[in-house]
PDB file of C-alpha atoms in Angstrom:
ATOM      1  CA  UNK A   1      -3.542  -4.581  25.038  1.00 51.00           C
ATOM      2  CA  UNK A   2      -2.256  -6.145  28.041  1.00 76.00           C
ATOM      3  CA  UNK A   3       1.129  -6.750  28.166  1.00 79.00           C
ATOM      4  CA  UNK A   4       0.676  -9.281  31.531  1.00 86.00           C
ATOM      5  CA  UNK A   5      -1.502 -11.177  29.930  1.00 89.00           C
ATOM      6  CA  UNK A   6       0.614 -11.760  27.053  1.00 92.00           C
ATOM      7  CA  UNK A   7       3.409 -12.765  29.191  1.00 91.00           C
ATOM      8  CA  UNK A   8       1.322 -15.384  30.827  1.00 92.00           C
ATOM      9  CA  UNK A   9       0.798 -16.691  27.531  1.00 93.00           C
ATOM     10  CA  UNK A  10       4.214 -16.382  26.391  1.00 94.00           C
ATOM     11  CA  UNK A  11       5.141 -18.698  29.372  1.00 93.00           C
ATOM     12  CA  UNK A  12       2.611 -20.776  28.312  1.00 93.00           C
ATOM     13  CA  UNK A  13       3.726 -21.696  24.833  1.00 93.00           C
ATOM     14  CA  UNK A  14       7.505 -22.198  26.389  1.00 92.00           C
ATOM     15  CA  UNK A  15       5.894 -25.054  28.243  1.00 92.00           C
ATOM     16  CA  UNK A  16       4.898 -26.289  25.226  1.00 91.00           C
ATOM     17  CA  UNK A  17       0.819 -24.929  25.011  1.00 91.00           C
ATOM     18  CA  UNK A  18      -0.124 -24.321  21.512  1.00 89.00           C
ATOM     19  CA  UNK A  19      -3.090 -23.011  21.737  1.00 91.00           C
ATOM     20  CA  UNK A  20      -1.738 -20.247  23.752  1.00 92.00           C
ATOM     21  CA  UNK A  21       0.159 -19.332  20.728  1.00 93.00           C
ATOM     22  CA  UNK A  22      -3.259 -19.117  18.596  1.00 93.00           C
ATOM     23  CA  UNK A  23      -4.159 -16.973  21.055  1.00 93.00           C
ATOM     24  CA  UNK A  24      -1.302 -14.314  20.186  1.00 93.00           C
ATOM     25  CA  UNK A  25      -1.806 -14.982  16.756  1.00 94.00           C
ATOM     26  CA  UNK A  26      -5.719 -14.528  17.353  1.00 92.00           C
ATOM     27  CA  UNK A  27      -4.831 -11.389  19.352  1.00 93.00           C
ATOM     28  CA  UNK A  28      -2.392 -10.048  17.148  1.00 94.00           C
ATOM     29  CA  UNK A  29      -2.493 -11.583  13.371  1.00 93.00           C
ATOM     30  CA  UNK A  30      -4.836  -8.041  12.347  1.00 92.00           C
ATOM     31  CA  UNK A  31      -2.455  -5.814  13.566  1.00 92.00           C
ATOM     32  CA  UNK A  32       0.370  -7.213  12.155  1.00 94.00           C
ATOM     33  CA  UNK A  33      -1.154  -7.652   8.755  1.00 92.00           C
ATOM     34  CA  UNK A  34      -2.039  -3.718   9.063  1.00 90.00           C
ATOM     35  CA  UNK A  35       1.648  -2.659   9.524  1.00 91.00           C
ATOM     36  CA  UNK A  36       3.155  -4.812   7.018  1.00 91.00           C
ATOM     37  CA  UNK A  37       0.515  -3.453   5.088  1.00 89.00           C
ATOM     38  CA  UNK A  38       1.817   0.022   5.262  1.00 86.00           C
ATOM     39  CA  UNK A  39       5.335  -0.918   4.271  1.00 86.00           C
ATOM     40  CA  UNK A  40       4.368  -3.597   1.274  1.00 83.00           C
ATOM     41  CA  UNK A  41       1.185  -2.078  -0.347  1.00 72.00           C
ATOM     42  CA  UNK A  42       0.648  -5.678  -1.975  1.00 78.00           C
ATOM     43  CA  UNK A  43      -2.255  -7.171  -0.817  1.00 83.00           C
ATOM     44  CA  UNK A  44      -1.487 -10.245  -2.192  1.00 85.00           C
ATOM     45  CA  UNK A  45       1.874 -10.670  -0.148  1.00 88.00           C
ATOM     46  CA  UNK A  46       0.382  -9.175   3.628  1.00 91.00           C
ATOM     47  CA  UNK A  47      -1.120 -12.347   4.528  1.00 91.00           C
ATOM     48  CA  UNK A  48       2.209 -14.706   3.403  1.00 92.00           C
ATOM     49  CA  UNK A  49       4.659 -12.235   5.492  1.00 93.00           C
ATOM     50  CA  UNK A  50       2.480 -12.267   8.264  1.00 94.00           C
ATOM     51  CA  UNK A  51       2.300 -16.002   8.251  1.00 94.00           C
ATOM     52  CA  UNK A  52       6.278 -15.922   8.559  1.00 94.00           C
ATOM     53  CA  UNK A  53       6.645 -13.466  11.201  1.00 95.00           C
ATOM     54  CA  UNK A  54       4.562 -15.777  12.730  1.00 95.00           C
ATOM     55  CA  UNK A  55       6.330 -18.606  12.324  1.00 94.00           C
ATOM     56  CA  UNK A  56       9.447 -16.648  13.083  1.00 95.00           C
ATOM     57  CA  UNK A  57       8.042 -15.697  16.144  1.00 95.00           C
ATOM     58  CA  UNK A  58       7.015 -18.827  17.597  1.00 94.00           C
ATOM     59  CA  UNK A  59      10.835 -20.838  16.563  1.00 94.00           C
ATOM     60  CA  UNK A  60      12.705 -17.175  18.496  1.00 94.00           C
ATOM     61  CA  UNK A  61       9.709 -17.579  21.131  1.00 93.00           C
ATOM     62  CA  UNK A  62      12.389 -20.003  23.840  1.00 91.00           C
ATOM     63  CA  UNK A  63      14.905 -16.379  23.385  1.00 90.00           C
ATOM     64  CA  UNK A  64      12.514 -14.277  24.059  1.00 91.00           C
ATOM     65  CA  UNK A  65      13.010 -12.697  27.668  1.00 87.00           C
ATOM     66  CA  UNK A  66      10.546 -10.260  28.126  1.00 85.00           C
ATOM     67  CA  UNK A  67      13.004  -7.696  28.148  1.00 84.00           C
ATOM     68  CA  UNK A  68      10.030  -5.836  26.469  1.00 86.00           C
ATOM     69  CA  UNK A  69       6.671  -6.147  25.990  1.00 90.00           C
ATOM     70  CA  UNK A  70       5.700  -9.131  23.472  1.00 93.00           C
ATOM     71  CA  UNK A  71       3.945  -7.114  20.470  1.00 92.00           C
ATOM     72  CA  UNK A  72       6.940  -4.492  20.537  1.00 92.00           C
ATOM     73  CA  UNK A  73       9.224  -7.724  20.243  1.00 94.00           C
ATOM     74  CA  UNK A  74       6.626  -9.176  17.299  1.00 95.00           C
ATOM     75  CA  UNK A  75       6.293  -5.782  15.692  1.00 94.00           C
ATOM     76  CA  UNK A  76      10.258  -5.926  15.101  1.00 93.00           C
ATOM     77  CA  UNK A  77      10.272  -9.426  13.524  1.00 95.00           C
ATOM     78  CA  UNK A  78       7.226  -8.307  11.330  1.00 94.00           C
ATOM     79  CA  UNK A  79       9.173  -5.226  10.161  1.00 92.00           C
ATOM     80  CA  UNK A  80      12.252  -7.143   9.782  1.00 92.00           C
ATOM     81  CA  UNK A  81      10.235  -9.778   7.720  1.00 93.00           C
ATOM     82  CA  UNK A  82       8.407  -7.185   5.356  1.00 91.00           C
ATOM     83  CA  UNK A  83      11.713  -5.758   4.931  1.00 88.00           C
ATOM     84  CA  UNK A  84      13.599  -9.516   3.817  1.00 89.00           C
ATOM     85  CA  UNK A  85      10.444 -10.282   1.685  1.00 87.00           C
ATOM     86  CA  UNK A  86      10.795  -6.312  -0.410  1.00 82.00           C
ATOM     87  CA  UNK A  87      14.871  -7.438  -0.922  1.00 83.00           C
ATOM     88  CA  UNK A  88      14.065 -10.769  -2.227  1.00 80.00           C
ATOM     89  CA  UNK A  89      11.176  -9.541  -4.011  1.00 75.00           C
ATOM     90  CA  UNK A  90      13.552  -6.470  -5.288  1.00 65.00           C
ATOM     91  CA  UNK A  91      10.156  -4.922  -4.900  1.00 49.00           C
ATOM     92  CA  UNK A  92       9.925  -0.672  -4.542  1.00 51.00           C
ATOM     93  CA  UNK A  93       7.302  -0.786  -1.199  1.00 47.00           C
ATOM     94  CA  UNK A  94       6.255   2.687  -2.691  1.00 49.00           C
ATOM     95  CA  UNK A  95       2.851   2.556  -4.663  1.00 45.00           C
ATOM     96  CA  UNK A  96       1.070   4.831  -7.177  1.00 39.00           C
ATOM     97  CA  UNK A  97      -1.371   7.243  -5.495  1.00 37.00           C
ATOM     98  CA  UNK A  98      -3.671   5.806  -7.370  1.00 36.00           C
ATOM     99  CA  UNK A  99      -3.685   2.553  -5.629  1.00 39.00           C
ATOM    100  CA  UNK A 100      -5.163   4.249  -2.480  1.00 38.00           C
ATOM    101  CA  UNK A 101      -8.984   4.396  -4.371  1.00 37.00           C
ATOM    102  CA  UNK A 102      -8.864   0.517  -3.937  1.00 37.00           C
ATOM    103  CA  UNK A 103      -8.717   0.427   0.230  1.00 40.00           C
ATOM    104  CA  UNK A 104     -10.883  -2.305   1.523  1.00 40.00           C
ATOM    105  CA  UNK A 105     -14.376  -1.855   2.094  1.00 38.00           C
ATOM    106  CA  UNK A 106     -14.938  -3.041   5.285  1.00 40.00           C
ATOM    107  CA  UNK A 107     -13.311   0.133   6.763  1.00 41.00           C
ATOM    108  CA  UNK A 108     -10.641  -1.154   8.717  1.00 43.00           C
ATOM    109  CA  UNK A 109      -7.811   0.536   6.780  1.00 42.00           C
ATOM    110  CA  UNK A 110      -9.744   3.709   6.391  1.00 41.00           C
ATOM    111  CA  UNK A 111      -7.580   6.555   8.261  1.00 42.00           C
ATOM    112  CA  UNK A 112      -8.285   8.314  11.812  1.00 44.00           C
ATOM    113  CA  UNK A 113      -8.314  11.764  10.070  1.00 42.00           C
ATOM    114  CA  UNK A 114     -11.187   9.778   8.344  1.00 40.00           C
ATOM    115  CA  UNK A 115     -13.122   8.387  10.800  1.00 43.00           C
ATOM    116  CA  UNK A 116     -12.903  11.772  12.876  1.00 43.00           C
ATOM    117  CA  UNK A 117     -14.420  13.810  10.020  1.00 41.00           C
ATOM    118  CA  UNK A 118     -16.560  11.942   8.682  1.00 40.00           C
ATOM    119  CA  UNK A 119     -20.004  13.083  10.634  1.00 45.00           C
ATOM    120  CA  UNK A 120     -20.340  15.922   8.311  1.00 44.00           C
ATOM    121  CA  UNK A 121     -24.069  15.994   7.488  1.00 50.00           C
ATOM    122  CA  UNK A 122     -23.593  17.396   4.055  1.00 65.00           C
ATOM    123  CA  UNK A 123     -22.438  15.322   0.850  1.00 64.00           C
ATOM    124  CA  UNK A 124     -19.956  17.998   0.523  1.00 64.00           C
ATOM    125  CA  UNK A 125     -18.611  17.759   3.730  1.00 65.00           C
ATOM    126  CA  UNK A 126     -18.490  13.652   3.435  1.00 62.00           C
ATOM    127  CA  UNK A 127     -16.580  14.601   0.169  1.00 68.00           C
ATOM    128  CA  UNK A 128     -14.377  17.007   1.788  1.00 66.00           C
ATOM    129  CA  UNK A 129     -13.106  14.222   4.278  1.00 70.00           C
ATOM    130  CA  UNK A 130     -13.138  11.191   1.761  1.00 76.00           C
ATOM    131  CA  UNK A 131     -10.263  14.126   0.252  1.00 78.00           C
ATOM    132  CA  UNK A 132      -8.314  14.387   3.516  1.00 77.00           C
ATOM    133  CA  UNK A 133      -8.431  11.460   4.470  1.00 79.00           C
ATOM    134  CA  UNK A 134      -6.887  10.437   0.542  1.00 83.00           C
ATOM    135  CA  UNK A 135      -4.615  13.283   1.044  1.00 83.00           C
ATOM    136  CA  UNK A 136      -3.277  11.858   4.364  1.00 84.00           C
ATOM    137  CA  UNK A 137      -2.524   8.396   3.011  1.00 83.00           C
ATOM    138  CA  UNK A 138      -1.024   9.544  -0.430  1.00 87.00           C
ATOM    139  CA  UNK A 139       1.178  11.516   2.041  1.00 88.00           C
ATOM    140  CA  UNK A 140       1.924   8.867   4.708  1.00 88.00           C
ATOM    141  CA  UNK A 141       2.577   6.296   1.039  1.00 86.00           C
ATOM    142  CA  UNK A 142       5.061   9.109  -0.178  1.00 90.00           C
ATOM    143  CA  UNK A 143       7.208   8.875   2.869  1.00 90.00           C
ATOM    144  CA  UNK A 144      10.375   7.132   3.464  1.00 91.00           C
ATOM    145  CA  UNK A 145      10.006   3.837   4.238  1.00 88.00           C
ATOM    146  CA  UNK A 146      11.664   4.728   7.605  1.00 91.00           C
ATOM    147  CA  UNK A 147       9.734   7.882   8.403  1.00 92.00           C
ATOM    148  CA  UNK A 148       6.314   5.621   6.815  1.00 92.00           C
ATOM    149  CA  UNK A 149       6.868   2.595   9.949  1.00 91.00           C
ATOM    150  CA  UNK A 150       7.811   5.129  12.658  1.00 93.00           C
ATOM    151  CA  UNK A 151       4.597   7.095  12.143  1.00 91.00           C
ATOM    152  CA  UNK A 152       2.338   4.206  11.805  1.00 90.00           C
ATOM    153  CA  UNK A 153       3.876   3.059  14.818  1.00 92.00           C
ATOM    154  CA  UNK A 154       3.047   6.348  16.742  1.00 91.00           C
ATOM    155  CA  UNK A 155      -0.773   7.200  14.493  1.00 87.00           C
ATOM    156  CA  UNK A 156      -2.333   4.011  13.724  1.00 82.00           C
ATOM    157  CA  UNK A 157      -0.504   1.420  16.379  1.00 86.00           C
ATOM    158  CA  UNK A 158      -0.249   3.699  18.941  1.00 87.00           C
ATOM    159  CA  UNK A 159       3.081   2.945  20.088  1.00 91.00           C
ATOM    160  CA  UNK A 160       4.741   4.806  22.778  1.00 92.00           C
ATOM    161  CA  UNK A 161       8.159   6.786  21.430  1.00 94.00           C
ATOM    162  CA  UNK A 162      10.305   4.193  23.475  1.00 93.00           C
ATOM    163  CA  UNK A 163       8.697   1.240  21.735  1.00 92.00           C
ATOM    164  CA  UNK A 164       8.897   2.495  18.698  1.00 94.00           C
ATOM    165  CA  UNK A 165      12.592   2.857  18.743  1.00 94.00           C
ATOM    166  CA  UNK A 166      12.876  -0.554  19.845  1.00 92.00           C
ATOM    167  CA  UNK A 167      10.826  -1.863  17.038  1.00 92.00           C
ATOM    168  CA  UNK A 168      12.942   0.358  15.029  1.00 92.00           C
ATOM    169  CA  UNK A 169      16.097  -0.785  16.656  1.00 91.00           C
ATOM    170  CA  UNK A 170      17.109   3.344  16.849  1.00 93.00           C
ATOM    171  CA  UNK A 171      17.716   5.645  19.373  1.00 95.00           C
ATOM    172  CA  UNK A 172      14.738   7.709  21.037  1.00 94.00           C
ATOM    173  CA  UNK A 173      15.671  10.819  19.159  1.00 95.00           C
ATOM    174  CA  UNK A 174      15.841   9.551  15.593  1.00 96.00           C
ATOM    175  CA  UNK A 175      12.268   8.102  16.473  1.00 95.00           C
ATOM    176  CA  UNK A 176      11.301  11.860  17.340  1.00 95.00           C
ATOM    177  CA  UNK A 177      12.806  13.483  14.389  1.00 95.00           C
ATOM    178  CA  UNK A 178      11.433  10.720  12.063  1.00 95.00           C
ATOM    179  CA  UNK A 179       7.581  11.462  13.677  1.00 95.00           C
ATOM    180  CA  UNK A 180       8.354  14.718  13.258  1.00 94.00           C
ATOM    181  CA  UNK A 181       9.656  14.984   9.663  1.00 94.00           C
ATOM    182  CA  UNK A 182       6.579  12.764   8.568  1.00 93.00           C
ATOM    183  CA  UNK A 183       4.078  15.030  10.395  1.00 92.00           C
ATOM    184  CA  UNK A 184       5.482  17.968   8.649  1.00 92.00           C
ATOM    185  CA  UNK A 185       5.198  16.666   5.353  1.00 91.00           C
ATOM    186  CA  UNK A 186       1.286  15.427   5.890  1.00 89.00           C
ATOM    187  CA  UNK A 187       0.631  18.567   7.248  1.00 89.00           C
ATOM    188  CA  UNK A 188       2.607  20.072   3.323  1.00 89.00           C
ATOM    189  CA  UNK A 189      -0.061  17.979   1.698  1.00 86.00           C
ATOM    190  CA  UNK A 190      -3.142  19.235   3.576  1.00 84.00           C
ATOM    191  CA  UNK A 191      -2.495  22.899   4.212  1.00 83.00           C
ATOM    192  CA  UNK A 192      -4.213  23.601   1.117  1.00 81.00           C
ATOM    193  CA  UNK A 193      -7.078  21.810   1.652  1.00 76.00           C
ATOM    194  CA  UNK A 194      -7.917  22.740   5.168  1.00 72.00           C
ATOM    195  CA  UNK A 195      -6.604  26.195   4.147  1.00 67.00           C
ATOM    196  CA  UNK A 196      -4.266  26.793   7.073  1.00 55.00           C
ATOM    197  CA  UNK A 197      -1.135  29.085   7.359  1.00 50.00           C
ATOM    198  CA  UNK A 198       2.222  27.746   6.786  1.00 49.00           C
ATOM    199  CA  UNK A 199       2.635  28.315  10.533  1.00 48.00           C
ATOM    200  CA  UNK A 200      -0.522  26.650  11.382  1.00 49.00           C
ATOM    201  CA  UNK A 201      -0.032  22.933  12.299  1.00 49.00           C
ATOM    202  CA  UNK A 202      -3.083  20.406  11.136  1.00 44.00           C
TER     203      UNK A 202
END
């Protein structure tokens, strides 16, 4: 992702270009949808809170300053907006387990742990990942909805530690205790399955 680019395109919509606009939303509308995704679990409510982050975005877009880079700056307004819509909604953002069995088939919400394991020749072996890669996301949905965004920030958005406590709006150390905490208690979850040591990290 190129942060120059986006800035040229940033400068472009404050002159009043629209379609440079689409071209963030273009650019960014799937990874959006993907982290408010993690924090809503609704499918039926990603698409409307992206819309308004969106739309937030582009009326806060003549205040932005490029203080930071643009998708750290639209990652915050799409956490803050997930976060308004579960209030309104009174809505817990935690999900049965059992909701992870219906993950879209077209693979784009399947996990890295997933991907990475899954050239196992054997059906067992393709079993054995289809498990830890389940394991991983009932793990990552029993988190706090605070240590949930800062480690999708770091695993699946790939987020630097500094840009994740912007997005987060907290300082650099609770982002490194949050990654931390949530690492530990994925790597709870899958000790028994991959059969390491308490000691042993996954």
């Amino acid at each position: 992702m190129s942060a120059e680019a986006d800035a040229l395109l940033v400068e472009r919509v404050k002159r009043g270009d629209q379609r440079a606009f689409e071209l963030l939303v273009i650019k960014y509308q799937r990874r959006v949808e993907r982290l408010i995704g993690r924090m809503v679990r609704d499918v039926d409510l990603v698409a409307d809170i992206a819309q308004e982050t969106f739309i937030r975005a582009y009326r806060a877009l003549p205040q932005f300053r490029g203080e930071s880079a643009f998708y750290t700056w639209l990652y915050r307004i799409a956490v803050n907006t997930a976060k308004k819509a579960l209030v309104e909604l009174k809505r817990d953002p935690l999900v049965p387990e059992a909701a992870y069995a219906h993950q879209s088939d077209d693979g784009e919400e399947t996990s890295r742990v997933e991907n990475e394991l899954s050239d196992g020749e054997t059906p067992e072996a393709v079993l054995a990942s289809k498990e830890v890669a389940a394991t991983v996301n009932a793990a990552i949905d029993a988190l706090s909805e605070d240590l949930r965004q800062a480690i999708t920030l770091r695993e699946i958005e790939g987020l630097s530690y500094e840009e994740i406590a912007e997005v987060m709006n907290c300082p650099i150390g609770t982002v490194r205790s949050r990654i931390f905490r949530a690492r530990e208690a994925i790597a709870q979850r899958l000790r028994p399955l991959l059969g390491t040591r308490g000691d042993e990290r996954w």
